Coordinates of C-alpha atoms in Angstrom, one line a residue:
M1 CA 96.2 204.1 223.2
Q2 CA 95.8 206.8 221.5
Q3 CA 98.6 206.9 219.8
F4 CA 98.1 202.6 219.5
I5 CA 95.1 203.5 217.2
Q6 CA 96.3 206.1 215.0
S7 CA 99.3 204.1 214.0
S8 CA 96.4 201.2 213.9
I9 CA 94.1 203.4 211.2
G10 CA 97.1 204.3 208.9
K11 CA 97.1 200.3 208.1
L12 CA 94.0 199.7 207.2
P13 CA 91.9 199.9 204.2
K14 CA 88.9 203.3 204.8
I15 CA 86.1 201.1 205.2
S16 CA 88.0 199.5 208.1
R17 CA 89.4 202.3 209.2
N18 CA 85.6 203.1 210.1
A19 CA 84.7 200.3 211.8
F20 CA 88.1 199.6 214.2
I21 CA 87.1 203.6 215.4
A22 CA 83.6 202.9 216.3
A23 CA 85.5 199.4 218.2
A24 CA 88.1 201.1 219.9
F25 CA 86.0 204.2 221.2
A26 CA 83.7 201.5 222.8
V27 CA 86.2 200.0 225.2
A28 CA 88.0 203.2 225.8
S29 CA 84.8 204.4 226.9
L30 CA 84.2 201.3 228.7
A31 CA 88.1 201.5 230.5
A32 CA 87.5 205.2 231.4
A33 CA 84.1 203.6 233.6
P34 CA 85.6 200.7 235.6
G35 CA 82.5 200.6 238.0
Y36 CA 80.2 200.6 235.3
A37 CA 80.1 196.4 235.3
D38 CA 80.6 195.9 238.6
E39 CA 77.2 198.6 239.1
T40 CA 75.5 196.6 236.4
A41 CA 76.1 193.4 238.9
A42 CA 75.2 194.8 241.4
L43 CA 71.8 195.1 241.0
T44 CA 69.2 193.2 242.7
G45 CA 65.3 191.9 242.0
T46 CA 62.4 193.5 243.6
I47 CA 59.1 193.1 245.2
T48 CA 56.4 195.2 245.2
M49 CA 53.5 194.7 247.3
D50 CA 49.8 196.5 248.0
G51 CA 48.3 196.6 251.6
R52 CA 44.9 198.0 252.5
G53 CA 44.5 199.2 256.1
T54 CA 40.9 199.9 257.7
V55 CA 39.4 201.5 260.9
S56 CA 35.9 201.2 261.9
V57 CA 34.3 204.3 263.3
A58 CA 31.4 205.1 264.6
P59 CA 30.1 209.1 264.0
D60 CA 30.1 211.2 266.5
M61 CA 27.9 214.5 265.7
A62 CA 25.4 215.2 263.7
V63 CA 24.2 218.1 261.6
I64 CA 20.4 218.7 261.8
T65 CA 18.3 220.9 258.5
A66 CA 15.3 222.2 260.0
R67 CA 12.7 224.5 258.1
V68 CA 9.6 226.7 258.7
V69 CA 7.6 227.3 256.1
T70 CA 4.8 229.9 256.4
I71 CA 2.1 230.2 253.7
S72 CA -0.4 233.9 253.6
K73 CA -2.2 235.8 250.9
T74 CA 0.4 238.5 251.5
A75 CA 4.8 238.6 251.1
A76 CA 4.6 240.4 254.8
D77 CA 2.4 238.4 256.8
A78 CA 4.3 235.4 255.2
L79 CA 7.9 236.7 256.5
S80 CA 6.4 238.4 259.4
G81 CA 5.0 235.1 260.6
N82 CA 7.8 233.0 259.3
T83 CA 10.4 235.3 261.3
A84 CA 8.5 235.0 264.7
D85 CA 8.1 230.9 264.5
L86 CA 11.8 230.2 263.2
A87 CA 13.0 233.0 266.2
K88 CA 10.8 230.2 268.2
V89 CA 12.9 227.4 267.2
I90 CA 16.4 229.2 267.0
E91 CA 15.2 229.7 270.7
K92 CA 14.7 226.4 271.6
I93 CA 17.7 225.1 269.7
K94 CA 20.3 227.2 272.4
A95 CA 18.1 225.8 275.3
A96 CA 18.9 222.7 274.2
G97 CA 22.6 223.6 274.7
I98 CA 23.6 223.6 272.0
E99 CA 26.3 227.0 271.4
A100 CA 25.9 229.3 268.3
K101 CA 27.9 228.7 266.8
D102 CA 26.8 225.7 266.2
I103 CA 23.4 226.9 265.1
Q104 CA 23.4 229.2 261.5
T105 CA 20.3 230.1 259.8
S106 CA 20.0 228.3 255.8
G107 CA 17.8 228.2 252.6
F108 CA 15.7 231.5 252.8
A109 CA 13.6 231.9 250.2
I110 CA 9.9 233.4 249.4
Y111 CA 7.9 232.0 246.5
P112 CA 4.4 233.3 245.0
R113 CA 1.6 230.9 244.9
Y114 CA -0.4 230.2 242.0
E115 CA -3.9 229.6 241.6
R116 CA -5.4 226.5 239.5
I117 CA -5.8 227.3 236.1
T118 CA -8.9 223.9 234.8
D119 CA -10.3 225.6 231.6
N120 CA -9.2 225.7 228.3
S121 CA -8.0 230.0 228.6
N122 CA -3.7 231.0 227.8
R123 CA -4.5 233.9 230.5
Q124 CA -1.9 234.0 233.4
P125 CA -2.7 232.5 236.8
D126 CA -3.4 235.0 239.2
I127 CA -1.2 235.2 242.3
T128 CA -3.1 233.6 245.5
G129 CA -0.5 234.1 248.1
Y130 CA 3.0 234.0 249.0
E131 CA 5.5 231.2 250.6
V132 CA 8.2 231.9 253.4
R133 CA 11.1 229.1 253.9
N134 CA 14.0 230.0 256.3
G135 CA 16.1 227.2 258.0
V136 CA 18.3 226.1 260.2
E137 CA 21.3 224.2 260.1
I138 CA 22.6 222.7 263.9
N139 CA 25.8 221.3 264.6
V140 CA 24.8 218.4 267.1
R141 CA 28.1 217.5 269.3
D142 CA 26.7 215.6 271.7
L143 CA 24.7 213.0 270.0
T144 CA 22.9 211.9 273.1
K145 CA 20.9 215.2 272.8
L146 CA 19.7 214.3 269.7
G147 CA 16.3 212.7 269.8
D148 CA 15.8 215.3 272.2
L149 CA 16.3 218.4 270.1
L150 CA 15.1 217.0 267.3
T151 CA 11.3 216.7 269.5
G152 CA 12.1 219.6 270.5
V153 CA 12.1 221.8 266.9
V154 CA 9.2 219.9 266.0
E155 CA 7.2 221.4 269.1
S156 CA 8.8 224.5 268.7
G157 CA 7.1 225.5 264.7
A158 CA 9.7 224.1 262.8
N159 CA 7.5 222.1 260.3
S160 CA 9.8 220.7 257.6
V161 CA 13.3 218.8 258.6
D162 CA 15.0 217.5 255.8
G163 CA 17.2 215.0 257.2
I164 CA 20.1 214.8 259.5
R165 CA 23.8 213.7 258.4
F166 CA 25.9 211.6 261.0
Q167 CA 29.7 212.7 260.6
V168 CA 32.4 212.1 262.1
S169 CA 34.6 215.3 263.2
D170 CA 38.1 214.0 263.9
P171 CA 38.5 212.0 260.0
D172 CA 42.0 212.2 259.7
E173 CA 42.9 211.0 262.7
K174 CA 41.1 207.8 262.5
L175 CA 42.6 208.6 258.6
D176 CA 46.6 208.6 259.8
E177 CA 45.6 204.9 261.5
A178 CA 44.3 203.0 258.5
R179 CA 47.5 204.5 257.1
K180 CA 49.7 202.9 259.4
R181 CA 47.3 199.3 258.9
A182 CA 48.1 200.2 255.1
V183 CA 52.5 199.8 255.6
Q184 CA 51.5 196.9 258.2
E185 CA 49.5 195.0 256.1
A186 CA 52.3 195.4 252.5
K187 CA 55.2 195.0 254.2
H188 CA 53.8 191.3 255.9
K189 CA 52.8 190.1 252.9
A190 CA 56.5 190.9 250.9
S191 CA 57.5 189.2 253.9
I192 CA 55.4 185.9 253.2
F193 CA 56.9 185.8 249.9
A194 CA 60.3 186.7 250.4
E195 CA 60.6 184.4 252.8
A196 CA 58.8 181.6 250.5
A197 CA 61.0 182.7 247.7
G198 CA 64.3 181.7 250.1
V199 CA 65.7 185.5 250.3
E200 CA 65.2 188.8 252.5
L201 CA 64.3 192.0 252.4
G202 CA 66.2 195.0 251.8
G203 CA 65.7 198.6 251.6
I204 CA 62.5 200.4 250.1
V205 CA 62.9 201.6 246.6
S206 CA 60.0 203.2 246.7
I207 CA 56.1 203.9 248.6
S208 CA 52.9 205.6 247.2
E209 CA 49.8 206.1 248.6
T210 CA 46.8 204.5 245.8
G211 CA 43.9 205.3 247.4
I212 CA 41.7 206.4 250.6
Q213 CA 37.4 206.1 251.7
M214 CA 36.8 208.7 253.5
P215 CA 33.7 208.6 255.6
R216 CA 30.4 210.2 254.1
P217 CA 27.6 211.8 255.8
V218 CA 25.2 209.5 256.1
M219 CA 21.5 210.9 255.1
M220 CA 18.3 210.4 257.4
R221 CA 15.0 211.2 256.1
A222 CA 12.5 212.7 259.1
E223 CA 9.2 213.2 257.4
G224 CA 7.6 210.8 260.2
M225 CA 9.2 213.2 262.3
M226 CA 6.2 215.4 262.0
M227 CA 4.2 213.5 264.1
A228 CA 6.2 212.8 267.0
K229 CA 5.7 215.0 269.7
A230 CA 5.6 213.5 273.1
D231 CA 8.7 210.6 273.3
A232 CA 12.4 211.7 271.9
V233 CA 12.5 210.3 268.5
P234 CA 15.0 207.3 268.3
I235 CA 18.5 207.3 267.0
E236 CA 20.8 204.9 265.7
A237 CA 24.1 206.8 264.4
G238 CA 25.4 203.1 263.2
E239 CA 29.2 203.0 262.1
E240 CA 31.6 204.3 259.1
T241 CA 34.6 202.7 257.9
I242 CA 38.0 205.1 256.8
S243 CA 40.3 203.0 254.9
A244 CA 44.6 203.5 253.0
S245 CA 45.5 201.6 250.1
V246 CA 49.5 201.6 249.6
T247 CA 51.5 200.3 247.1
I248 CA 56.1 199.0 248.6
Q249 CA 58.6 198.4 246.8
W250 CA 61.3 196.8 248.0
Q251 CA 64.9 195.6 247.0
I252 CA 65.4 192.2 247.4
A253 CA 68.8 191.9 249.6
N254 CA 70.1 188.6 248.5

């Protein structure tokens, strides 16, 4: 072919030679790749489908944040009284069967308390006393103990219960189940479309996770618990939802 191109070029005008060379090399490139046309013809269409899977789970763990707030004339007295009261709270928590690993103190702080100035003077207010706050965070892994524990914590000296967070202890395991359901839903929808179009699903071209939803801790305020002195506080954890979304693309087999 090279000899043919060279002999043909010599017989053409200069402008035609350039066009001839370009065309000849294009033909040569196609000849050097015989599978190109076959591969182009073999390309097939695709079906892309989304899927979402959900799992409903009941929280099996609660986190309580209880605090002791102590006010006194001096910082030393406030600290001493707070320490003694918090020790009683922790003792009550341990007596309820909560392990030491699930008890953690948090939120320690000392604040000066100032007098309220009612006149129009610009003087600095005097310190009238001190407030000490210290708390304990409790992981309750047996929710049947939660009501009695709350009552006991208040009765033993905790005068501020900030709230309760309900959580799922093993969310990753439930998330994997949601992922499986998302894939099943996407495949089911793709099969319906393929059947309606008179084609068959081939191999998967791509699969990607497009989003997940994990259970968020559910907060329950506990202002009314300060009055609980007799019966256990009634608690309902409810249910949470874990979900996963995927996008899958299949080849069309025929």
